Structures are given as structure tokens and as C-alpha cells.
GROMACS .gro file of N, CA and C in nm:
model
  264
    1MET      N    1  -1.238   3.629  12.861
    1MET     CA    2  -1.199   3.753  12.869
    1MET      C    3  -1.058   3.773  12.815
    2GLY      N    4  -0.963   3.688  12.846
    2GLY     CA    5  -0.843   3.677  12.800
    2GLY      C    6  -0.850   3.663  12.638
    3GLU      N    7  -0.931   3.591  12.583
    3GLU     CA    8  -0.921   3.572  12.443
    3GLU      C    9  -0.980   3.705  12.372
    4ALA      N   10  -1.080   3.768  12.432
    4ALA     CA   11  -1.118   3.902  12.388
    4ALA      C   12  -0.993   3.996  12.386
    5ARG      N   13  -0.907   4.003  12.492
    5ARG     CA   14  -0.795   4.091  12.495
    5ARG      C   15  -0.681   4.060  12.386
    6THR      N   16  -0.667   3.927  12.379
    6THR     CA   17  -0.578   3.867  12.278
    6THR      C   18  -0.614   3.911  12.114
    7ASP      N   19  -0.746   3.896  12.120
    7ASP     CA   20  -0.805   3.926  11.976
    7ASP      C   21  -0.787   4.068  11.964
    8ALA      N   22  -0.829   4.151  12.060
    8ALA     CA   23  -0.819   4.302  12.037
    8ALA      C   24  -0.659   4.347  11.995
    9ASP      N   25  -0.583   4.275  12.081
    9ASP     CA   26  -0.438   4.314  12.062
    9ASP      C   27  -0.390   4.263  11.922
   10LEU      N   28  -0.431   4.151  11.871
   10LEU     CA   29  -0.381   4.108  11.738
   10LEU      C   30  -0.459   4.203  11.624
   11ASP      N   31  -0.585   4.236  11.650
   11ASP     CA   32  -0.633   4.346  11.565
   11ASP      C   33  -0.565   4.475  11.539
   12ARG      N   34  -0.518   4.515  11.681
   12ARG     CA   35  -0.460   4.645  11.664
   12ARG      C   36  -0.315   4.622  11.595
   13ARG      N   37  -0.253   4.521  11.636
   13ARG     CA   38  -0.123   4.488  11.563
   13ARG      C   39  -0.133   4.479  11.393
   14LEU      N   40  -0.243   4.406  11.359
   14LEU     CA   41  -0.253   4.392  11.222
   14LEU      C   42  -0.290   4.513  11.150
   15ALA      N   43  -0.366   4.602  11.219
   15ALA     CA   44  -0.400   4.744  11.165
   15ALA      C   45  -0.284   4.816  11.132
   16GLN      N   46  -0.202   4.826  11.243
   16GLN     CA   47  -0.056   4.881  11.234
   16GLN      C   48   0.011   4.836  11.130
   17ARG      N   49   0.024   4.710  11.115
   17ARG     CA   50   0.103   4.648  11.011
   17ARG      C   51   0.057   4.698  10.877
   18GLN      N   52  -0.077   4.686  10.853
   18GLN     CA   53  -0.112   4.730  10.728
   18GLN      C   54  -0.091   4.876  10.701
   19LYS      N   55  -0.105   4.971  10.801
   19LYS     CA   56  -0.079   5.116  10.784
   19LYS      C   57   0.081   5.128  10.739
   20ARG      N   58   0.165   5.036  10.794
   20ARG     CA   59   0.310   5.049  10.771
   20ARG      C   60   0.323   4.992  10.618
   21ARG      N   61   0.257   4.905  10.577
   21ARG     CA   62   0.274   4.850  10.454
   21ARG      C   63   0.232   4.950  10.339
   22HIS      N   64   0.123   5.019  10.378
   22HIS     CA   65   0.059   5.126  10.295
   22HIS      C   66   0.156   5.251  10.296
   23LEU      N   67   0.221   5.274  10.388
   23LEU     CA   68   0.314   5.377  10.388
   23LEU      C   69   0.444   5.348  10.304
   24LEU      N   70   0.476   5.214  10.320
   24LEU     CA   71   0.591   5.171  10.240
   24LEU      C   72   0.567   5.170  10.099
   25GLU      N   73   0.459   5.139  10.062
   25GLU     CA   74   0.405   5.133   9.915
   25GLU      C   75   0.420   5.285   9.857
   26LEU      N   76   0.355   5.370   9.962
   26LEU     CA   77   0.354   5.497   9.909
   26LEU      C   78   0.493   5.556   9.889
   27ILE      N   79   0.583   5.515   9.964
   27ILE     CA   80   0.729   5.565   9.952
   27ILE      C   81   0.801   5.501   9.819
   28THR      N   82   0.784   5.378   9.835
   28THR     CA   83   0.861   5.311   9.733
   28THR      C   84   0.799   5.333   9.599
   29GLY      N   85   0.673   5.363   9.593
   29GLY     CA   86   0.599   5.400   9.465
   29GLY      C   87   0.594   5.531   9.421
   30SER      N   88   0.671   5.627   9.504
   30SER     CA   89   0.686   5.751   9.481
   30SER      C   90   0.542   5.824   9.470
   31HIS      N   91   0.436   5.775   9.563
   31HIS     CA   92   0.299   5.835   9.549
   31HIS      C   93   0.287   5.953   9.640
   32VAL      N   94   0.374   6.064   9.628
   32VAL     CA   95   0.363   6.180   9.703
   32VAL      C   96   0.381   6.289   9.595
   33TYR      N   97   0.290   6.393   9.616
   33TYR     CA   98   0.305   6.505   9.529
   33TYR      C   99   0.313   6.629   9.613
   34SER      N  100   0.334   6.725   9.536
   34SER     CA  101   0.359   6.872   9.604
   34SER      C  102   0.249   6.961   9.551
   35VAL      N  103   0.227   7.051   9.631
   35VAL     CA  104   0.110   7.156   9.602
   35VAL      C  105   0.199   7.294   9.652
   36TYR      N  106   0.167   7.395   9.581
   36TYR     CA  107   0.254   7.521   9.601
   36TYR      C  108   0.153   7.646   9.647
   37GLU      N  109   0.182   7.694   9.761
   37GLU     CA  110   0.121   7.812   9.807
   37GLU      C  111   0.200   7.938   9.799
   38PRO      N  112   0.137   8.036   9.747
   38PRO     CA  113   0.220   8.151   9.730
   38PRO      C  114   0.253   8.234   9.872
   39ILE      N  115   0.346   8.280   9.869
   39ILE     CA  116   0.396   8.367   9.965
   39ILE      C  117   0.384   8.508   9.937
   40VAL      N  118   0.275   8.585  10.004
   40VAL     CA  119   0.239   8.723   9.953
   40VAL      C  120   0.306   8.812  10.047
   41ASP      N  121   0.360   8.935   9.988
   41ASP     CA  122   0.392   9.043  10.056
   41ASP      C  123   0.274   9.117  10.094
   42ALA      N  124   0.230   9.144  10.221
   42ALA     CA  125   0.098   9.193  10.260
   42ALA      C  126   0.115   9.342  10.238
   43ASN      N  127   0.230   9.407  10.221
   43ASN     CA  128   0.222   9.561  10.204
   43ASN      C  129   0.183   9.583  10.059
   44ASN      N  130   0.210   9.519   9.960
   44ASN     CA  131   0.178   9.557   9.830
   44ASN      C  132   0.111   9.442   9.746
   45LEU      N  133   0.093   9.335   9.827
   45LEU     CA  134   0.002   9.205   9.765
   45LEU      C  135   0.069   9.152   9.649
   46THR      N  136   0.194   9.153   9.647
   46THR     CA  137   0.271   9.081   9.542
   46THR      C  138   0.322   8.941   9.589
   47VAL      N  139   0.327   8.844   9.508
   47VAL     CA  140   0.374   8.721   9.547
   47VAL      C  141   0.542   8.726   9.532
   48PHE      N  142   0.607   8.690   9.633
   48PHE     CA  143   0.753   8.679   9.623
   48PHE      C  144   0.806   8.558   9.634
   49GLY      N  145   0.734   8.455   9.648
   49GLY     CA  146   0.781   8.312   9.670
   49GLY      C  147   0.669   8.208   9.667
   50TYR      N  148   0.701   8.077   9.685
   50TYR     CA  149   0.610   7.979   9.708
   50TYR      C  150   0.659   7.903   9.803
   51GLU      N  151   0.574   7.843   9.887
   51GLU     CA  152   0.606   7.726   9.975
   51GLU      C  153   0.555   7.595   9.908
   52ALA      N  154   0.642   7.487   9.923
   52ALA     CA  155   0.615   7.348   9.875
   52ALA      C  156   0.561   7.283   9.982
   53LEU      N  157   0.430   7.213   9.961
   53LEU     CA  158   0.375   7.134  10.072
   53LEU      C  159   0.350   6.997  10.010
   54ALA      N  160   0.385   6.906  10.084
   54ALA     CA  161   0.380   6.752  10.047
   54ALA      C  162   0.243   6.703  10.077
   55ARG      N  163   0.191   6.617   9.982
   55ARG     CA  164   0.063   6.545  10.020
   55ARG      C  165   0.076   6.400   9.969
   56GLY      N  166   0.013   6.310  10.035
   56GLY     CA  167   0.014   6.158  10.001
   56GLY      C  168  -0.097   6.150   9.891
   57ALA      N  169  -0.107   6.027   9.870
   57ALA     CA  170  -0.227   6.006   9.760
   57ALA      C  171  -0.347   6.056   9.788
   58SER      N  172  -0.410   6.121   9.681
   58SER     CA  173  -0.530   6.193   9.695
   58SER      C  174  -0.634   6.102   9.737
   59GLY      N  175  -0.723   6.146   9.844
   59GLY     CA  176  -0.839   6.058   9.865
   59GLY      C  177  -0.798   5.955   9.967
   60GLY      N  178  -0.665   5.913   9.996
   60GLY     CA  179  -0.640   5.816  10.084
   60GLY      C  180  -0.635   5.865  10.221
   61ASP      N  181  -0.613   5.777  10.314
   61ASP     CA  182  -0.589   5.810  10.460
   61ASP      C  183  -0.472   5.895  10.494
   62MET      N  184  -0.366   5.883  10.409
   62MET     CA  185  -0.248   5.949  10.420
   62MET      C  186  -0.237   6.071  10.328
   63ALA      N  187  -0.337   6.125  10.294
   63ALA     CA  188  -0.341   6.258  10.206
   63ALA      C  189  -0.292   6.371  10.278
   64ALA      N  190  -0.345   6.367  10.411
   64ALA     CA  191  -0.306   6.490  10.487
   64ALA      C  192  -0.154   6.480  10.550
   65PRO      N  193  -0.079   6.579  10.543
   65PRO     CA  194   0.050   6.577  10.587
   65PRO      C  195   0.087   6.524  10.712
   66LEU      N  196  -0.015   6.588  10.806
   66LEU     CA  197   0.010   6.552  10.947
   66LEU      C  198  -0.002   6.393  10.968
   67VAL      N  199  -0.092   6.326  10.910
   67VAL     CA  200  -0.117   6.192  10.918
   67VAL      C  201   0.001   6.120  10.848
   68LEU      N  202   0.049   6.165  10.726
   68LEU     CA  203   0.155   6.116  10.655
   68LEU      C  204   0.278   6.107  10.753
   69PHE      N  205   0.323   6.224  10.789
   69PHE     CA  206   0.456   6.231  10.850
   69PHE      C  207   0.441   6.183  10.985
   70GLY      N  208   0.322   6.193  11.057
   70GLY     CA  209   0.305   6.123  11.191
   70GLY      C  210   0.319   5.963  11.187
   71LEU      N  211   0.273   5.895  11.085
   71LEU     CA  212   0.290   5.770  11.065
   71LEU      C  213   0.442   5.741  11.037
   72ALA      N  214   0.500   5.809  10.947
   72ALA     CA  215   0.636   5.803  10.916
   72ALA      C  216   0.731   5.800  11.041
   73GLU      N  217   0.694   5.905  11.138
   73GLU     CA  218   0.768   5.918  11.265
   73GLU      C  219   0.774   5.786  11.339
   74GLU      N  220   0.627   5.741  11.348
   74GLU     CA  221   0.603   5.622  11.432
   74GLU      C  222   0.690   5.498  11.393
   75GLU      N  223   0.686   5.492  11.248
   75GLU     CA  224   0.742   5.368  11.172
   75GLU      C  225   0.897   5.400  11.159
   76ASP      N  226   0.951   5.511  11.204
   76ASP     CA  227   1.100   5.529  11.188
   76ASP      C  228   1.137   5.542  11.028
   77LEU      N  229   1.036   5.610  10.952
   77LEU     CA  230   1.065   5.635  10.805
   77LEU      C  231   1.057   5.777  10.766
   78THR      N  232   1.083   5.860  10.880
   78THR     CA  233   1.081   6.006  10.834
   78THR      C  234   1.168   6.041  10.733
   79PHE      N  235   1.308   5.989  10.749
   79PHE     CA  236   1.423   6.021  10.659
   79PHE      C  237   1.375   5.986  10.503
   80GLN      N  238   1.313   5.861  10.505
   80GLN     CA  239   1.280   5.828  10.352
   80GLN      C  240   1.177   5.903  10.304
   81LEU      N  241   1.085   5.927  10.374
   81LEU     CA  242   0.973   6.017  10.340
   81LEU      C  243   1.011   6.166  10.288
   82ASP      N  244   1.101   6.214  10.383
   82ASP     CA  245   1.160   6.344  10.368
   82ASP      C  246   1.247   6.337  10.224
   83CYS      N  247   1.320   6.249  10.202
   83CYS     CA  248   1.390   6.229  10.090
   83CYS      C  249   1.314   6.234   9.959
   84LEU      N  250   1.191   6.159   9.967
   84LEU     CA  251   1.105   6.135   9.858
   84LEU      C  252   1.041   6.282   9.817
   85CYS      N  253   1.005   6.343   9.937
   85CYS     CA  254   0.935   6.485   9.915
   85CYS      C  255   1.028   6.568   9.846
   86ARG      N  256   1.147   6.573   9.884
   86ARG     CA  257   1.248   6.653   9.824
   86ARG      C  258   1.272   6.643   9.693
   87THR      N  259   1.261   6.500   9.655
   87THR     CA  260   1.306   6.460   9.526
   87THR      C  261   1.172   6.502   9.434
   88LYS      N  262   1.050   6.476   9.473
   88LYS     CA  263   0.940   6.520   9.395
   88LYS      C  264   0.918   6.659   9.373
   0.00000   0.00000   0.00000
């Protein structure tokens, strides 16, 4: 039973390490892009601005911003990710 717990803990730690490495590769490789959503005046239906939204590499598990920024927060890399998003 002890070995099973140790194995499960090692698997969890390995998965976390792989997520961190993937996040670091995403940040260092600048694999973040922006999409722009129009901000519309509801009274006259005119666009008066755009909201820039960050996305991770398309099709990956970090494409969704909540996942991307959640992992960055867990790994204490929020500042680095934020700087990259502002640059992109």
C-alpha cells in the first residue's frame, strides 16, 4: 500500500513538473497570441473600442486563459506571463 501511495505521489509530481515545463516553454517561446473583442455601445450599436484577450497555443491544454493564468499563478510565473501578454 505504501508503494502505491509513493507511486501516485511521484506521478502527481511528474505531471506538475511537465505542466511547469510546458508553461515555461510557452513563455520563453512567446507562444501567446491575442484576440480582440469589440466593445459596443448598446444605445447606437457602434464599436467604440476593443478588449484584448490573451490565449495560449491553439489546441493545447493551455489555450484557455483561465487554465493558462491559473497555472502561472500556481507556479509563481504570473508576472512573466503578464509581461509577455502585454508585449504581444
